[in-house]
Coordinates of C-alpha atoms and ligand atoms in Angstrom, one line a residue:
X1 CA 102.9 81.4 117.0
X2 CA 105.0 83.9 118.9
X3 CA 106.4 83.4 122.3
X4 CA 104.2 86.3 123.6
X5 CA 100.6 87.2 122.9
X6 CA 101.0 90.7 121.3
X7 CA 98.2 93.3 121.0
X8 CA 98.8 96.4 118.9
X9 CA 96.7 99.6 119.0
X10 CA 95.3 99.0 115.5
X11 CA 94.2 95.5 116.6
X12 CA 92.6 96.9 119.7
X13 CA 90.7 99.5 117.5
X14 CA 89.6 96.7 115.2
X15 CA 88.4 94.7 118.2
X16 CA 86.4 97.6 119.6
X17 CA 84.8 98.4 116.2
X18 CA 83.9 94.9 115.1
X19 CA 85.1 91.6 116.6
X20 CA 84.7 89.8 113.2
X21 CA 87.0 92.2 111.5
X22 CA 89.5 91.8 114.3
X23 CA 89.2 88.0 114.0
X24 CA 90.0 88.2 110.3
X25 CA 92.9 90.7 110.6
X26 CA 94.7 90.4 114.0
X27 CA 98.0 88.6 114.1
X28 CA 96.9 86.4 117.0
X29 CA 93.7 85.4 115.1
X30 CA 93.5 84.6 111.4
X31 CA 96.1 87.3 110.5
X32 CA 94.8 88.2 107.0
X33 CA 95.4 91.4 105.0
X34 CA 94.1 92.4 101.6
X35 CA 96.5 91.1 98.9
X36 CA 96.1 94.4 97.0
X37 CA 96.7 97.5 99.2
X38 CA 93.8 99.9 99.2
X39 CA 96.1 102.9 98.5
X40 CA 99.5 103.6 97.1
X41 CA 100.0 106.5 99.4
X42 CA 100.1 107.0 103.2
X43 CA 100.7 110.7 103.5
X44 CA 100.4 110.8 107.3
X45 CA 103.0 108.1 107.6
X46 CA 105.4 110.1 105.3
X47 CA 104.8 113.4 107.3
X48 CA 105.5 111.6 110.5
X49 CA 108.7 110.2 109.1
X50 CA 109.7 113.8 108.3
X51 CA 108.9 115.0 111.8
X52 CA 110.8 112.1 113.3
X53 CA 113.9 113.5 111.5
X54 CA 113.0 117.1 112.4
X55 CA 112.7 116.3 116.1
X56 CA 115.4 113.6 116.3
X57 CA 117.0 114.1 119.8
X58 CA 120.5 113.6 118.5
X59 CA 120.0 116.7 116.2
X60 CA 117.8 118.8 118.4
X61 CA 120.5 121.4 119.1
X62 CA 121.4 121.6 115.5
X63 CA 120.5 124.7 113.5
X64 CA 116.9 124.1 112.1
X65 CA 118.1 125.3 108.7
X66 CA 120.4 122.3 108.5
X67 CA 117.8 119.8 109.8
X68 CA 114.8 120.9 107.7
X69 CA 116.1 119.6 104.3
X70 CA 117.0 116.3 106.0
X71 CA 113.4 116.1 107.3
X72 CA 112.0 116.8 103.9
X73 CA 114.3 114.1 102.5
X74 CA 112.8 111.7 105.1
X75 CA 109.3 112.6 103.7
X76 CA 110.4 111.9 100.1
X77 CA 112.1 108.7 101.1
X78 CA 108.9 107.5 102.8
X79 CA 106.8 108.2 99.7
X80 CA 109.3 106.4 97.4
X81 CA 109.3 103.4 99.8
X82 CA 105.5 103.3 99.7
X83 CA 105.4 103.6 95.9
X84 CA 107.9 100.8 95.5
X85 CA 106.0 98.6 97.9
X86 CA 102.7 99.2 96.1
X87 CA 104.3 98.5 92.7
X88 CA 105.8 95.3 94.1
X89 CA 102.6 94.0 95.6
X90 CA 100.3 94.9 92.6
X91 CA 102.8 94.3 89.8
X92 CA 101.6 97.6 88.4
X93 CA 103.8 100.5 87.3
X94 CA 102.5 103.7 88.7
X95 CA 104.0 105.6 85.7
X96 CA 101.4 104.0 83.5
X97 CA 98.5 105.0 85.8
X98 CA 96.7 108.2 86.6
X99 CA 97.6 107.5 90.2
X100 CA 101.1 108.7 89.2
X101 CA 99.8 112.2 88.9
X102 CA 98.1 111.9 92.3
X103 CA 101.4 110.7 93.8
X104 CA 103.3 113.7 92.3
X105 CA 100.6 116.1 93.6
X106 CA 100.6 114.6 97.1
X107 CA 104.4 114.7 97.1
X108 CA 104.4 118.4 96.1
X109 CA 101.7 119.3 98.6
X110 CA 103.5 117.6 101.4
X111 CA 106.7 119.4 100.7
X112 CA 104.9 122.8 100.7
X113 CA 103.3 122.0 104.0
X114 CA 106.5 120.9 105.6
X115 CA 108.3 124.1 104.4
X116 CA 105.6 126.2 106.0
X117 CA 105.7 124.0 109.2
X118 CA 109.5 124.7 109.5
X119 CA 108.6 128.4 109.6
X120 CA 105.8 128.1 112.1
X121 CA 107.1 125.5 114.6
X122 CA 110.2 127.0 116.2
X123 CA 108.2 129.5 118.3
X124 CA 106.0 126.7 119.6
X125 CA 108.8 124.2 120.2
X126 CA 109.3 125.1 123.9
X127 CA 110.8 121.7 124.7
X128 CA 113.7 119.4 124.4
X129 CA 113.0 116.2 122.5
X130 CA 113.7 112.9 124.2
X131 CA 112.4 110.1 121.9
X132 CA 111.0 109.9 118.4
X133 CA 109.1 106.9 117.0
X134 CA 109.7 104.9 120.1
X135 CA 108.5 101.3 119.6
X136 CA 108.2 99.2 122.7
X137 CA 106.2 96.5 124.5
X138 CA 104.7 96.7 127.9
X139 CA 103.1 93.9 130.0
X140 CA 99.3 94.2 130.2
X141 CA 98.3 93.8 133.9
X142 CA 95.7 91.1 134.9
X143 CA 92.5 93.1 135.8
X144 CA 91.8 90.6 138.6
X145 CA 95.4 90.9 140.0
X146 CA 96.8 94.2 138.8
X147 CA 100.3 93.5 140.2
X148 CA 100.6 90.4 137.9
X149 CA 100.9 90.3 134.2
X150 CA 98.0 89.0 132.1
X151 CA 98.4 85.5 130.7
X152 CA 96.7 84.1 127.6
X153 CA 94.9 80.8 127.8
X154 CA 98.0 79.0 126.5
X155 CA 100.2 80.5 129.2
X156 CA 101.9 83.2 127.1
X157 CA 102.3 86.7 128.5
X158 CA 100.1 89.3 127.0
X159 CA 102.0 92.4 125.8
X160 CA 100.9 95.7 124.3
X161 CA 103.2 96.8 121.5
X162 CA 102.9 100.5 120.5
X163 CA 104.8 103.3 118.9
X164 CA 104.9 106.9 120.3
X165 CA 105.4 109.7 117.8
X166 CA 107.5 112.0 120.1
X167 CA 108.3 112.4 123.7
X168 CA 109.5 115.8 125.0
X169 CA 110.5 117.3 128.2
X170 CA 109.5 120.9 129.1
X171 CA 111.6 123.5 130.9
X172 CA 110.2 122.3 134.2
X173 CA 111.4 118.8 133.5
X174 CA 108.0 117.3 132.9
X175 CA 107.4 114.6 130.2
X176 CA 104.8 115.1 127.5
X177 CA 103.6 112.6 124.9
X178 CA 103.2 114.4 121.5
X179 CA 100.8 113.1 118.8
X180 CA 101.2 114.3 115.2
X181 CA 97.9 114.4 113.3
X182 CA 97.5 115.1 109.6
X183 CA 94.1 116.8 109.1
X184 CA 92.4 116.5 105.7
X185 CA 89.0 117.9 106.9
X186 CA 90.0 120.7 109.2
X187 CA 91.3 120.7 112.8
X188 CA 89.8 118.4 115.4
X189 CA 87.2 119.4 118.0
X190 CA 88.6 120.0 121.4
X191 CA 86.5 117.2 122.9
X192 CA 88.0 114.9 120.2
X193 CA 91.5 115.7 121.6
X194 CA 90.3 115.5 125.3
X195 CA 88.9 112.0 124.6
X196 CA 91.8 110.8 122.5
X197 CA 92.0 107.2 123.8
X198 CA 95.1 106.4 121.7
X199 CA 97.1 109.3 123.2
X200 CA 95.9 108.3 126.7
X201 CA 96.9 104.6 126.3
X202 CA 100.3 105.7 124.9
X203 CA 100.8 107.9 128.0
X204 CA 99.9 104.9 130.2
X205 CA 102.2 102.5 128.3
X206 CA 105.1 105.0 128.3
X207 CA 104.8 105.3 132.1
X208 CA 104.8 101.5 132.4
X209 CA 107.8 101.1 130.1
X210 CA 110.0 104.0 131.2
X211 CA 108.9 104.5 134.8
X212 CA 108.5 108.3 134.4
X213 CA 105.3 110.3 134.9
X214 CA 103.6 111.9 132.0
X215 CA 102.3 115.4 132.6
X216 CA 100.0 115.3 129.6
X217 CA 99.5 115.1 125.9
X218 CA 100.3 117.5 123.1
X219 CA 98.3 117.3 119.9
X220 CA 100.3 118.6 116.9
X221 CA 97.9 119.1 114.0
X222 CA 98.9 119.8 110.4
X223 CA 96.1 120.8 108.1
X224 CA 95.8 120.5 104.3
X225 CA 94.1 123.4 102.6
X226 CA 90.5 123.1 101.2
X227 CA 90.2 123.1 97.4
X228 CA 89.2 126.8 97.4
X229 CA 92.0 128.0 99.8
X230 CA 95.5 129.1 99.0
X231 CA 98.1 126.7 100.3
X232 CA 100.3 127.3 103.3
X233 CA 103.2 128.3 101.1
X234 CA 101.3 131.6 100.3
X235 CA 101.6 132.6 103.9
X236 CA 105.1 131.4 104.4
X237 CA 108.0 133.8 105.1
X238 CA 110.1 131.8 102.7
X239 CA 107.6 133.0 100.0
X240 CA 108.0 136.6 101.1
X241 CA 105.1 136.8 103.6
X242 CA 105.8 138.3 107.0
X243 CA 106.5 135.8 109.8
X244 CA 103.6 135.9 112.3
X245 CA 104.3 132.8 114.4
X246 CA 101.7 131.0 116.4
X247 CA 99.1 132.9 118.5
X248 CA 99.0 131.5 122.1
X249 CA 95.5 130.9 123.6
X250 CA 94.5 129.6 127.0
X251 CA 91.2 127.6 127.1
X252 CA 89.5 126.8 130.4
X253 CA 87.9 123.4 130.3
X254 CA 86.2 122.4 133.6
X255 CA 89.0 122.6 136.2
X256 CA 91.9 122.7 133.8
X257 CA 93.6 125.0 131.4
X258 CA 94.5 123.9 127.9
X259 CA 97.3 125.8 126.1
X260 CA 97.0 126.1 122.4
X261 CA 99.3 127.5 119.7
X262 CA 97.1 128.6 116.8
X263 CA 97.8 129.1 113.1
X264 CA 95.9 128.7 109.9
X265 CA 97.7 125.5 108.9
X266 CA 99.1 124.2 112.1
X267 CA 97.8 124.0 115.6
X268 CA 99.2 122.6 118.8
X269 CA 97.1 121.8 121.8
X270 CA 98.7 121.0 125.2
X271 CA 96.5 119.2 127.6
X272 CA 97.5 118.4 131.2
X273 CA 96.2 115.0 132.1
X274 CA 94.9 113.8 135.5
X275 CA 96.1 110.6 137.0
X276 CA 92.6 109.2 136.6
X277 CA 92.7 109.7 132.8
X278 CA 96.1 108.0 132.3
X279 CA 95.5 105.1 134.8
X280 CA 92.0 104.7 133.5
X281 CA 93.4 104.1 130.0
X282 CA 95.5 101.3 131.5
X283 CA 92.5 99.7 133.1
X284 CA 90.7 99.7 129.7
X285 CA 93.6 98.1 127.9
X286 CA 93.8 95.4 130.6
X287 CA 90.1 94.6 130.5
X288 CA 90.1 94.6 126.7
X289 CA 93.3 92.5 126.6
X290 CA 91.7 89.9 128.9
X291 CA 88.9 89.5 126.4
X292 CA 91.2 89.4 123.3
X293 CA 93.3 86.7 124.9
X294 CA 90.4 84.4 125.5
X295 CA 90.0 81.4 123.2
X296 CA 86.2 81.0 123.6
X297 CA 85.4 84.6 122.5
X298 CA 82.3 85.0 120.3
X299 CA 83.6 87.0 117.3
X300 CA 80.2 88.4 116.2
X301 CA 79.9 91.0 113.5
X302 CA 78.9 94.6 114.2
X303 CA 77.5 95.8 110.9
X304 CA 77.4 99.6 110.9
X305 CA 78.2 101.5 107.7
X306 CA 80.7 103.9 109.4
X307 CA 82.7 100.8 110.5
X308 CA 82.0 98.6 107.4
X309 CA 82.8 101.2 104.8
X310 CA 86.6 101.3 105.5
X311 CA 86.6 97.6 106.5
X312 CA 89.1 95.4 104.5
X313 CA 87.0 92.3 105.2
X314 CA 83.6 93.1 103.6
X315 CA 83.9 90.3 101.1
X316 CA 84.4 87.4 103.4
X317 CA 82.1 89.0 106.0
X318 CA 79.3 89.1 103.4
X319 CA 79.9 85.5 102.6
X320 CA 79.5 84.6 106.3
X321 CA 76.4 86.8 106.6
X322 CA 74.7 84.7 103.9
X323 CA 75.8 81.4 105.5
X324 CA 78.5 80.7 102.9
X325 CA 82.1 79.7 103.3
X326 CA 84.5 82.7 103.4
X327 CA 87.6 80.6 102.5
X328 CA 87.3 81.0 98.7
X329 CA 87.3 84.9 99.0
X330 CA 90.1 84.8 101.6
X331 CA 92.2 82.5 99.4
X332 CA 91.7 84.7 96.3
X333 CA 91.9 88.2 97.6
X334 CA 93.8 88.0 100.9
X335 CA 97.2 86.9 102.1
X336 CA 98.8 86.2 105.5
X337 CA 99.7 89.6 107.0
X338 CA 103.3 90.4 106.0
X339 CA 104.0 93.9 107.3
X340 CA 106.4 93.9 110.2
X341 CA 106.2 96.1 113.3
X342 CA 109.9 96.9 113.0
X343 CA 111.3 98.1 109.7
X344 CA 115.0 97.9 109.2
X345 CA 116.6 101.3 108.6
X346 CA 113.7 103.3 110.0
X347 CA 114.5 106.2 112.3
X348 CA 113.4 105.8 115.9
X349 CA 114.2 103.7 119.0
X350 CA 113.1 100.2 119.8
X351 CA 112.8 98.9 123.3
X352 CA 111.8 95.4 124.3
X353 CA 111.2 92.6 121.8
X354 CA 112.2 93.0 118.2
X355 CA 110.5 90.4 116.0
X356 CA 112.4 91.1 112.8
X357 CA 114.8 88.2 112.5
X358 CA 114.2 86.1 109.4
X359 CA 113.6 83.0 111.6
X360 CA 111.0 85.1 113.5
X361 CA 112.8 84.5 116.8
X362 CA 112.7 87.4 119.3
X363 CA 115.6 89.4 120.4
X364 CA 115.3 91.0 123.8
X365 CA 117.2 94.4 123.8
X366 CA 116.7 95.1 127.5
X367 CA 117.0 91.7 129.2
X368 CA 115.5 91.7 132.7
X369 CA 117.7 91.0 135.7
X370 CA 118.2 87.3 136.3
X371 CA 115.3 85.9 138.4
X372 CA 115.6 83.6 141.4
Ligands
SF4_401 S1 82.1 94.4 107.0 FE1 81.3 95.3 108.9 S2 80.4 93.7 110.1 FE2 81.7 92.8 108.5 S3 83.7 92.4 109.4 FE3 83.8 94.4 108.4 S4 83.2 95.9 110.0 FE4 82.6 93.8 110.7

């Protein structure tokens, strides 16, 4: 058991979707994960690693022509790491499998997409980057006493641990939280972005952790072509096509204006956020954190195919549904969760507690001032 009760955004999502799945998978509950990873490839993770290099604050004033190959190498390194981890956990060699062809195709598609992004982005990058991949903890307030931190039943402090893709500051000195999204089925609806709860809770948490106000959220979407479309490389200046750059569009939504940079493959939507939106996200996290930290919570299932289809815990859940013991399935096909929040050697900044010591003790990077 850790010295703090940690809640991560993916655990909160599990909890909101199905309490039983959360009970199987959350670190503070049973903490299981599938012994065999569902996929050998996490393309969005690899693209985010590339963009972390591209927007790394220490290199922001470097010529983009120098940074772009480094970013693409970040993408390639992430894919290699995923492949090695998959092979280690499955004892399979991808070279012998048709998945190897899929891996090569995804690697090539990602490289082409990134090359086109490097052509498109500079005209939309009207900012200075401040942080990439910032991983930090914030205290969740007690909903009954918002100026006090929430405590679990065993007295441990309840913290929210999250990672922010990118923080930028605009020419007026305002902070923005940037979310990168890899779109496999086309760009998102505007309402999807307006209601993006993860972006709002990240904005709230960043304000708690860094004591600066967030002006809004920027949703940076990168889209893969449909099977019948030519790829982004066909429209890339590096392939000889004229450089068009993004079209800027203003969209009026209720009382606010949304600024959008359009493009066939990339789209960036900048949304000013009201105080009510950001502070409301904190209230939701606090109320949900209070429930998650309870020991007497009823972890009932919520069977609904859109939730159950991607669920990792269908097998033990079905055993429970039929009144059987889930332990044989858990023992055979699951293992204690091993993936750490903090990965050594990964680009980004870490603030707060770093639970990566072999003995699982916590290191506090920013110790608080001595108390009375
Ligand atoms: S299979 Fe469905 S009901 Fe069962 S744990 Fe998963 S999401 Fe919940």
